[in-house]
mmCIF file of C-alpha atoms in Angstrom:
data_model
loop_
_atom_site.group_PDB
_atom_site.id
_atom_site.type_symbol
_atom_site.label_atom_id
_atom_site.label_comp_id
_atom_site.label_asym_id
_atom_site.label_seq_id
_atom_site.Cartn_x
_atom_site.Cartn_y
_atom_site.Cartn_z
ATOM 1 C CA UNK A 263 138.078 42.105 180.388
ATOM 2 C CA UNK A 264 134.486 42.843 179.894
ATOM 3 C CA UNK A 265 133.950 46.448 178.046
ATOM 4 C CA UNK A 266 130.402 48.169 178.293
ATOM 5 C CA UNK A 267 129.695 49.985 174.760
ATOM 6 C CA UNK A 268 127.049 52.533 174.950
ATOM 7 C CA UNK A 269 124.827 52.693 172.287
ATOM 8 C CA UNK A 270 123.539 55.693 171.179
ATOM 9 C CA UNK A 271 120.131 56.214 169.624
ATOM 10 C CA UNK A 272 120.562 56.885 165.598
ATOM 11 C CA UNK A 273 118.700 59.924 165.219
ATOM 12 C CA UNK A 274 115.029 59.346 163.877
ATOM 13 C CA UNK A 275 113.874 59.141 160.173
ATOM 14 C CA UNK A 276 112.003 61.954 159.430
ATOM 15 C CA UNK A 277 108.450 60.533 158.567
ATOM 16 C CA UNK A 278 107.721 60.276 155.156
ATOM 17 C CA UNK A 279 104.810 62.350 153.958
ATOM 18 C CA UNK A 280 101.805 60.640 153.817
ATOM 19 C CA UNK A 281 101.422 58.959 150.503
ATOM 20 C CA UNK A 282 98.222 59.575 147.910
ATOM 21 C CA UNK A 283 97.005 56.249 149.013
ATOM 22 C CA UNK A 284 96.868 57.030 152.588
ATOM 23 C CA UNK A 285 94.855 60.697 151.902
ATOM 24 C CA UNK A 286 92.248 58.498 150.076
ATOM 25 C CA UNK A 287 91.551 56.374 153.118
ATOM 26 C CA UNK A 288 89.997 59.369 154.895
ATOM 27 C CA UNK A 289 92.343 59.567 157.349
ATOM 28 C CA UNK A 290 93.860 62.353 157.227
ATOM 29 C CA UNK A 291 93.095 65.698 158.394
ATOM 30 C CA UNK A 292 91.675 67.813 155.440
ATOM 31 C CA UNK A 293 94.150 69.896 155.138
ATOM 32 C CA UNK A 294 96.471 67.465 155.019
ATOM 33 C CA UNK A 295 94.822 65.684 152.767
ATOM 34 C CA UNK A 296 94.316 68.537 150.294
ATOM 35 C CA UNK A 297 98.346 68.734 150.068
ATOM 36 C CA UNK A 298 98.630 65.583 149.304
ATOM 37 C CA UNK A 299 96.258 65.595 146.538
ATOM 38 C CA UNK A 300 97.966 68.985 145.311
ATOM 39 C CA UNK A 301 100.955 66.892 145.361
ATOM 40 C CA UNK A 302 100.100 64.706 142.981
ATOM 41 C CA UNK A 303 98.536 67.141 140.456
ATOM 42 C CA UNK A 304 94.424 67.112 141.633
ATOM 43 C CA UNK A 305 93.060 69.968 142.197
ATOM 44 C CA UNK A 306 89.470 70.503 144.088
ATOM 45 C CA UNK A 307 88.042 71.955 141.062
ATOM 46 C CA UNK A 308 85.615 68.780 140.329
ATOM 47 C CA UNK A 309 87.355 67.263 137.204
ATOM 48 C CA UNK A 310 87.809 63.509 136.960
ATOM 49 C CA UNK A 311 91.631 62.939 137.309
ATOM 50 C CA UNK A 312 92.997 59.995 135.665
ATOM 51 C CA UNK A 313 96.148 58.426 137.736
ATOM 52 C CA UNK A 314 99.383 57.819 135.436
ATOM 53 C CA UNK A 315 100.875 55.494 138.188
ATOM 54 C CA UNK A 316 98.793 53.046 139.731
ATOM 55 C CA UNK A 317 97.079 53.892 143.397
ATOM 56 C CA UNK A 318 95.412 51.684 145.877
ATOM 57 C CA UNK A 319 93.313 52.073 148.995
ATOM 58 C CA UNK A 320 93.223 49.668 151.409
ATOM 59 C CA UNK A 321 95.188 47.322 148.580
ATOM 60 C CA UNK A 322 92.399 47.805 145.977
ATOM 61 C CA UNK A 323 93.454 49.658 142.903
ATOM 62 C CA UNK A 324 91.673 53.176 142.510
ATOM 63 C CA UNK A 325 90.524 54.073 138.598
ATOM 64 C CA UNK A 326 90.214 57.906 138.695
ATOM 65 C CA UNK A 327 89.670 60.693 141.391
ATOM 66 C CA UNK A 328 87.398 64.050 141.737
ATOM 67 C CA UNK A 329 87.715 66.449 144.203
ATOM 68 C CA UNK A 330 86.142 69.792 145.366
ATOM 69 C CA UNK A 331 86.110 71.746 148.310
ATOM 70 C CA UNK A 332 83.617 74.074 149.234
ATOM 71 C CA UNK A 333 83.746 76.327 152.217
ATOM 72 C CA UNK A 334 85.165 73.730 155.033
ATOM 73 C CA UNK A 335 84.570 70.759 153.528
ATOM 74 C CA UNK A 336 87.082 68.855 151.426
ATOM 75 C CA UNK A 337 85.424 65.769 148.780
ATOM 76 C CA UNK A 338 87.265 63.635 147.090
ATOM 77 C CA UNK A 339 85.740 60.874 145.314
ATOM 78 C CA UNK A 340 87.382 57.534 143.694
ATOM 79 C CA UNK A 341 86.518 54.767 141.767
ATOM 80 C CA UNK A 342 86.834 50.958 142.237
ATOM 81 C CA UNK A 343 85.842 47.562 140.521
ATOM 82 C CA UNK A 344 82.363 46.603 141.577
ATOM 83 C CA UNK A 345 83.799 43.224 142.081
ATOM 84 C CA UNK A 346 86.516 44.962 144.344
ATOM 85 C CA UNK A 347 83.847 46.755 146.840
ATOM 86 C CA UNK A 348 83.097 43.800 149.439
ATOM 87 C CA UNK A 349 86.961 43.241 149.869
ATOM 88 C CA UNK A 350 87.608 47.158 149.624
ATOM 89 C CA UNK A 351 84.663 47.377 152.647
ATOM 90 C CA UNK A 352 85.836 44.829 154.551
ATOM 91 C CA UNK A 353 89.371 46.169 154.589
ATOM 92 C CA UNK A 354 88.463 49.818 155.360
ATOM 93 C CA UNK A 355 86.261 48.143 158.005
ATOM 94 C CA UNK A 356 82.520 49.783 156.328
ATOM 95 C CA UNK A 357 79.951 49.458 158.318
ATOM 96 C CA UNK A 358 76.055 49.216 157.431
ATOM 97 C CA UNK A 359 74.233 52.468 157.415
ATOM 98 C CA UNK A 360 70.037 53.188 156.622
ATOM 99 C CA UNK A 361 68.550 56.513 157.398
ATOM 100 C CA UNK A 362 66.570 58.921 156.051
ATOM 101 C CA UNK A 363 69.315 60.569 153.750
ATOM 102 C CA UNK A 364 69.537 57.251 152.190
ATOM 103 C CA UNK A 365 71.452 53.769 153.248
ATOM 104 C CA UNK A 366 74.909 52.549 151.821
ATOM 105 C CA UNK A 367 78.324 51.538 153.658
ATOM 106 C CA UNK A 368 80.414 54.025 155.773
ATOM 107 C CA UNK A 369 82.727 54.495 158.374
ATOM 108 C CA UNK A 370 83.595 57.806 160.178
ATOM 109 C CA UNK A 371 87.338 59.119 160.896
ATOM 110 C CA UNK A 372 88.998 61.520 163.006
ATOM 111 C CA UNK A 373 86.194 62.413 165.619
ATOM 112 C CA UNK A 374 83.824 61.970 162.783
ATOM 113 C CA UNK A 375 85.389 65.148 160.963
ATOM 114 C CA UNK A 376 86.048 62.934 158.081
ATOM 115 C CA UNK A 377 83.217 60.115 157.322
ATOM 116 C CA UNK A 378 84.096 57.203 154.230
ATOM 117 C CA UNK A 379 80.990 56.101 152.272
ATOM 118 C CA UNK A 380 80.173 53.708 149.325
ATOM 119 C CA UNK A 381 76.974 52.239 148.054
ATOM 120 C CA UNK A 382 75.833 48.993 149.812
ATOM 121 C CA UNK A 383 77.186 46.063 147.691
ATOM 122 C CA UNK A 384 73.623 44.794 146.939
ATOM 123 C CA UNK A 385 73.294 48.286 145.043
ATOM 124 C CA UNK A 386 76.442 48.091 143.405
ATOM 125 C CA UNK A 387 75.431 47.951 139.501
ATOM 126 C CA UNK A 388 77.995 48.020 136.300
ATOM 127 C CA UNK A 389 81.634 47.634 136.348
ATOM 128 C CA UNK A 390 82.971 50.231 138.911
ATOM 129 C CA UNK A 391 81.195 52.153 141.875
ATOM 130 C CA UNK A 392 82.296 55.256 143.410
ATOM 131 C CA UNK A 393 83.754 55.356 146.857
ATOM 132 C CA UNK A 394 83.136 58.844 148.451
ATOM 133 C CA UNK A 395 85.260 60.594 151.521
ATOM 134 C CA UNK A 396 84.373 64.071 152.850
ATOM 135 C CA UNK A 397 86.797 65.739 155.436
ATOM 136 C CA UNK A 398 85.720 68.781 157.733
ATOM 137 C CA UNK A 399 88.709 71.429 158.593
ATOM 138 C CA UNK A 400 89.560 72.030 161.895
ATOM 139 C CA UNK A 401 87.559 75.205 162.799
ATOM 140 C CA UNK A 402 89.472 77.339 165.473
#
């Protein structure tokens, strides 16, 4: 006797919010991103935060964080071992930049509402450099 068993979907995890780690990789929408950093006790009020537990971003540890906001722009900025940055740019997948406002490493995120920067890794002087995302809100 052959029995068919239907199987019934298990209902769906609820996603897990997105993690500190995953705000700092620009990806996020800004206000997103800004709950996330509430979250976890930063504010956008431009003092250095120093993390109790340890954070990385794209699997390189992160030494302290500063954000603001001003109007519709959201800034948070990190640091990271000098020695980290060419494995930290290769992983967030930096690309070359040189223009007139200056040159450095950067990548641009969600329809370039949200752009990833850091200083080119010929630049990069003492031990840590700082790693710099800015997020636009959505504008209705």
């Amino acid at each position: 006797m052959l029995s068919l068993v239907l199987l019934t979907p298990a209902p769906a995890a609820a996603a897990a919010p997105p993690s500190l780690g995953t705000a700092l990789e620009c990806g996020l929408p800004a206000d997103k991103a800004l709950a996330v950093l509430r979250e976890h006790g930063i504010e956008p009020d431009q003092k250095r935060a120093v993390l109790a537990t340890p954070v990385t971003v794209y699997g390189i540890p992160i030494q302290s964080i500063t954000a603001w906001k001003l109007g519709n722009m959201l800034g948070v900025t990190y640091t990271i071992s000098t020695a980290a940055l060419p494995e930290f740019a290769k992983a967030a997948g930096l690309k070359e930049w040189d223009d007139e406002d200056g040159a450095g490493l950067g990548r641009a995120f969600l329809n370039e509402r949200n752009g990833l920067t850091a200083p080119h890794v010929a630049d990069a002087t003492g031990d840590v450099v700082e790693i710099d995302c800015g997020m636009r809100e959505r504008t209705p």
